[in-house]
Coordinates of C-alpha atoms in Angstrom, one line a residue:
Chain A
K1 CA 168.2 260.3 137.5
N2 CA 169.8 262.4 134.8
E3 CA 172.1 265.3 135.9
V4 CA 170.2 267.6 133.5
E5 CA 166.4 267.4 133.3
Q6 CA 164.3 269.4 130.8
S7 CA 160.6 269.9 130.9
P8 CA 158.4 269.5 129.1
Q9 CA 159.8 266.9 126.7
N10 CA 157.2 267.9 124.1
L11 CA 155.3 271.1 123.7
T12 CA 152.7 272.2 121.2
A13 CA 151.7 275.9 121.1
Q14 CA 149.6 278.2 118.9
E15 CA 151.3 281.0 117.1
G16 CA 151.6 284.0 119.3
E17 CA 151.7 282.2 122.6
F18 CA 154.3 282.8 125.3
I19 CA 156.4 279.6 125.8
T20 CA 158.5 278.5 128.7
I21 CA 161.0 275.6 128.6
N22 CA 162.6 274.5 131.9
C23 CA 166.0 273.0 132.8
S24 CA 166.9 271.7 136.2
Y25 CA 170.4 270.3 137.0
S26 CA 171.9 268.6 140.0
V27 CA 175.6 269.4 139.7
G28 CA 177.6 272.5 140.4
I29 CA 178.1 274.5 137.2
S30 CA 180.1 277.4 135.9
A31 CA 177.8 278.1 132.9
L32 CA 174.6 277.0 131.2
H33 CA 174.0 276.9 127.5
W34 CA 170.7 276.9 125.6
L35 CA 170.9 275.4 122.1
Q36 CA 168.4 275.2 119.2
Q37 CA 168.2 272.4 116.6
H38 CA 165.7 272.5 113.7
P39 CA 164.4 269.2 112.3
G40 CA 167.2 267.5 110.4
G41 CA 169.4 270.5 110.9
G42 CA 172.4 271.6 112.8
I43 CA 172.7 272.9 116.3
V44 CA 173.1 276.6 117.1
S45 CA 173.9 278.3 120.4
L46 CA 171.2 280.7 121.7
F47 CA 172.6 281.7 125.0
M48 CA 175.4 281.1 127.4
L49 CA 174.8 282.3 130.9
S50 CA 176.1 281.9 134.4
S51 CA 173.8 284.3 136.3
G52 CA 170.8 286.5 135.9
K53 CA 169.0 287.0 132.6
K54 CA 169.8 287.4 128.9
K55 CA 167.6 288.6 126.1
H56 CA 168.0 288.3 122.3
G57 CA 165.0 289.3 120.2
R58 CA 162.0 287.3 121.3
L59 CA 164.1 284.9 123.4
I60 CA 164.8 285.3 127.1
A61 CA 166.9 283.0 129.2
T62 CA 167.1 283.1 133.0
I63 CA 169.1 281.2 135.5
N64 CA 168.8 280.8 139.3
I65 CA 172.1 279.3 140.5
Q66 CA 170.8 278.7 144.1
E67 CA 167.8 276.7 142.8
K68 CA 169.8 275.0 140.0
H69 CA 167.2 276.0 137.5
S70 CA 167.1 277.8 134.2
S71 CA 164.2 278.8 131.9
L72 CA 164.0 279.7 128.2
H73 CA 161.1 281.9 127.2
I74 CA 159.9 282.6 123.8
T75 CA 157.5 285.6 123.4
A76 CA 155.1 285.9 120.5
S77 CA 155.9 282.4 119.2
H78 CA 156.0 281.7 115.5
P79 CA 156.0 278.5 113.5
R80 CA 159.7 279.1 112.6
D81 CA 160.4 278.6 116.3
S82 CA 159.5 275.0 116.0
A83 CA 162.7 273.1 116.9
V84 CA 164.3 271.0 119.6
Y85 CA 165.7 273.2 122.4
I86 CA 168.6 271.7 124.4
C87 CA 169.9 272.7 127.7
A88 CA 173.6 272.0 128.5
V89 CA 175.5 272.7 131.7
L90 CA 179.2 273.1 132.1
G91 CA 180.2 271.2 135.2
G92 CA 182.1 273.4 137.6
A93 CA 184.4 270.6 138.9
T94 CA 184.8 268.6 135.7
N95 CA 184.6 271.4 133.1
K96 CA 182.6 268.9 131.0
L97 CA 179.4 269.7 129.2
I98 CA 176.3 267.7 130.3
F99 CA 173.4 267.8 127.9
G100 CA 169.7 267.4 128.6
T101 CA 167.7 265.3 126.1
G102 CA 165.9 268.3 124.7
T103 CA 162.4 269.8 124.4
L104 CA 160.6 269.3 121.1
L105 CA 158.5 272.5 120.4
A106 CA 155.9 272.7 117.7
V107 CA 154.3 276.0 117.0
Q108 CA 151.2 275.8 115.0
P109 CA 149.9 278.6 112.8
Chain K
I1 CA 185.4 278.3 105.5
A2 CA 183.3 280.3 108.0
G3 CA 182.9 278.7 111.4
I4 CA 183.1 274.9 111.7
T5 CA 182.8 272.4 108.9
Q6 CA 182.1 268.7 108.9
A7 CA 182.5 266.2 106.1
P8 CA 180.9 264.1 104.8
T9 CA 177.3 265.2 105.6
S10 CA 176.0 261.7 105.1
Q11 CA 177.6 258.2 104.6
I12 CA 176.5 254.6 104.3
L13 CA 179.2 252.0 104.9
A14 CA 179.5 248.3 105.5
A15 CA 180.3 246.9 108.9
G16 CA 184.0 246.4 109.4
R17 CA 185.1 249.3 107.2
R18 CA 187.3 252.1 108.4
M19 CA 185.8 255.6 108.3
T20 CA 187.1 259.1 109.2
L21 CA 184.8 262.0 109.8
R22 CA 186.5 265.3 109.2
C23 CA 186.0 268.5 111.3
T24 CA 187.7 271.8 110.6
Q25 CA 187.2 275.2 112.3
D26 CA 188.7 278.6 111.4
M27 CA 187.9 280.4 114.7
R28 CA 191.1 279.5 116.4
H29 CA 189.1 277.8 119.2
N30 CA 191.3 275.7 121.5
A31 CA 188.6 273.2 122.5
M32 CA 187.0 270.8 120.1
Y33 CA 184.5 268.0 120.7
W34 CA 182.9 265.0 119.0
Y35 CA 179.3 264.1 120.0
R36 CA 176.9 261.5 118.8
Q37 CA 173.2 262.1 118.9
D38 CA 170.8 259.3 119.2
L39 CA 167.0 259.4 119.6
G40 CA 166.0 259.7 123.2
L41 CA 169.6 259.9 124.5
G42 CA 170.6 263.4 123.6
L43 CA 174.1 264.4 122.8
R44 CA 176.9 262.2 124.2
L45 CA 180.5 263.1 124.2
I46 CA 182.8 260.7 122.4
H47 CA 186.2 262.4 122.5
Y48 CA 187.4 265.9 123.2
S49 CA 190.6 268.0 122.9
N50 CA 191.3 271.1 125.0
T51 CA 194.3 272.2 122.9
A52 CA 196.3 271.1 119.9
G53 CA 198.3 268.0 120.7
T54 CA 196.1 266.7 123.5
T55 CA 192.9 264.6 123.5
G56 CA 190.7 263.0 126.1
K57 CA 187.9 260.3 126.3
G58 CA 184.3 261.3 126.7
E59 CA 181.5 259.1 128.0
V60 CA 181.3 256.8 124.9
P61 CA 184.8 256.5 123.4
D62 CA 184.9 252.8 122.6
G63 CA 185.4 252.1 118.9
Y64 CA 186.5 255.7 118.1
S65 CA 189.8 257.5 118.0
V66 CA 190.7 261.1 117.4
S67 CA 193.8 263.2 116.7
R68 CA 194.6 266.9 117.1
A69 CA 197.7 267.7 115.1
N70 CA 196.8 271.4 114.9
T71 CA 194.3 273.9 116.1
D72 CA 192.0 273.7 113.2
D73 CA 191.4 270.0 112.5
F74 CA 189.9 267.3 114.7
P75 CA 189.1 264.1 112.7
L76 CA 187.1 261.2 114.2
T77 CA 188.0 257.7 113.1
L78 CA 186.0 254.5 113.3
A79 CA 188.6 251.8 112.9
S80 CA 186.1 249.0 112.2
A81 CA 182.6 250.3 112.0
V82 CA 179.7 248.4 113.7
P83 CA 175.9 248.9 113.3
S84 CA 175.6 250.4 116.8
Q85 CA 177.7 253.3 115.5
T86 CA 174.9 254.3 113.2
S87 CA 174.1 257.8 114.5
V88 CA 174.4 261.5 113.7
Y89 CA 177.8 262.9 114.6
F90 CA 178.4 266.5 115.6
C91 CA 181.7 268.3 115.9
A92 CA 181.8 271.4 118.1
S93 CA 184.3 273.9 119.3
R94 CA 184.7 276.8 121.7
I95 CA 187.1 279.0 123.4
L96 CA 188.3 277.3 126.6
A97 CA 189.4 280.1 128.9
G98 CA 188.4 281.3 132.4
A99 CA 185.8 279.7 134.5
S100 CA 183.1 279.2 131.8
G101 CA 184.8 279.5 128.5
G102 CA 183.0 280.7 125.4
E103 CA 179.9 280.0 123.3
L104 CA 179.6 276.6 121.6
F105 CA 179.7 276.3 117.8
F106 CA 178.5 273.2 116.1
G107 CA 179.1 271.7 112.7
E108 CA 176.1 270.7 110.5
G109 CA 176.4 267.1 111.5
S110 CA 177.4 263.8 109.7
R111 CA 174.7 261.2 109.4
L112 CA 176.4 257.8 109.4
T113 CA 174.7 254.5 108.7
V114 CA 176.6 251.2 109.2
L115 CA 175.0 248.2 107.6

C-alpha cells in the first residue's frame, strides 16, 4: 500500500461543476502540498498546509490531521483546470516528501 | 533568471553516453531536489541537497550523481546512460526551515530519451 493515496485517479467533469480530489496518507506529517501539472507542462505549487483550510481564487484545500486526509476543491470548474493534481506529504520523522501518483482531471466545456 | 531553470528541455542520447542535466535557482533556497516522473509511478526522488556542500540519496539514486558546489546550482549527471533512465526529470527547490519548510518550486522539466 502506498503511503500517499489519491482518489479518484481519473475524473471527468462538466464545466461549472464543483470538484473534489482526495488525498489520504498513512505517515505522520508536518505539511501537505497540492501541486498542479498541465499536460506536457511543468509543475506548480497550489497550496502548502499543515492544518485547517486555505483558499486561493476558486481553489480550496483542507486538511484533517487526525484523520490523515486532505481534500482539494475546485468551484465553478473550467476547461483550463484540466490537469494532473498531485498530493505530496512532508514526512514528519524523515523530512522527506512523499508523492501520490496524481489525479487526472478533465473538465469538458 | 526568475525562479528555477532546467536545461536542456529535451535530449535524445545513445546508451552509454554521459549526460548532465543542469538546474539553477535564484531564490536562495537551501534545499534542492531531483525527481524523475514516469507514467503510473508519480514523482520519485533521485537525489537531494539540504544545503550547499551536502547531498543525499533518494529512493532511486543508482546510475545518477549530483553535486552542490554553491546555493544556486544542482546538476544531475548520468555517468553511462541506460534505456531505463528514459524519463522526465524535474528539479525542485524550497526553503528548508522550521518544521515544514516552504513552498515547492519546480523547473519546467527535462525530457530524456536513452536509445
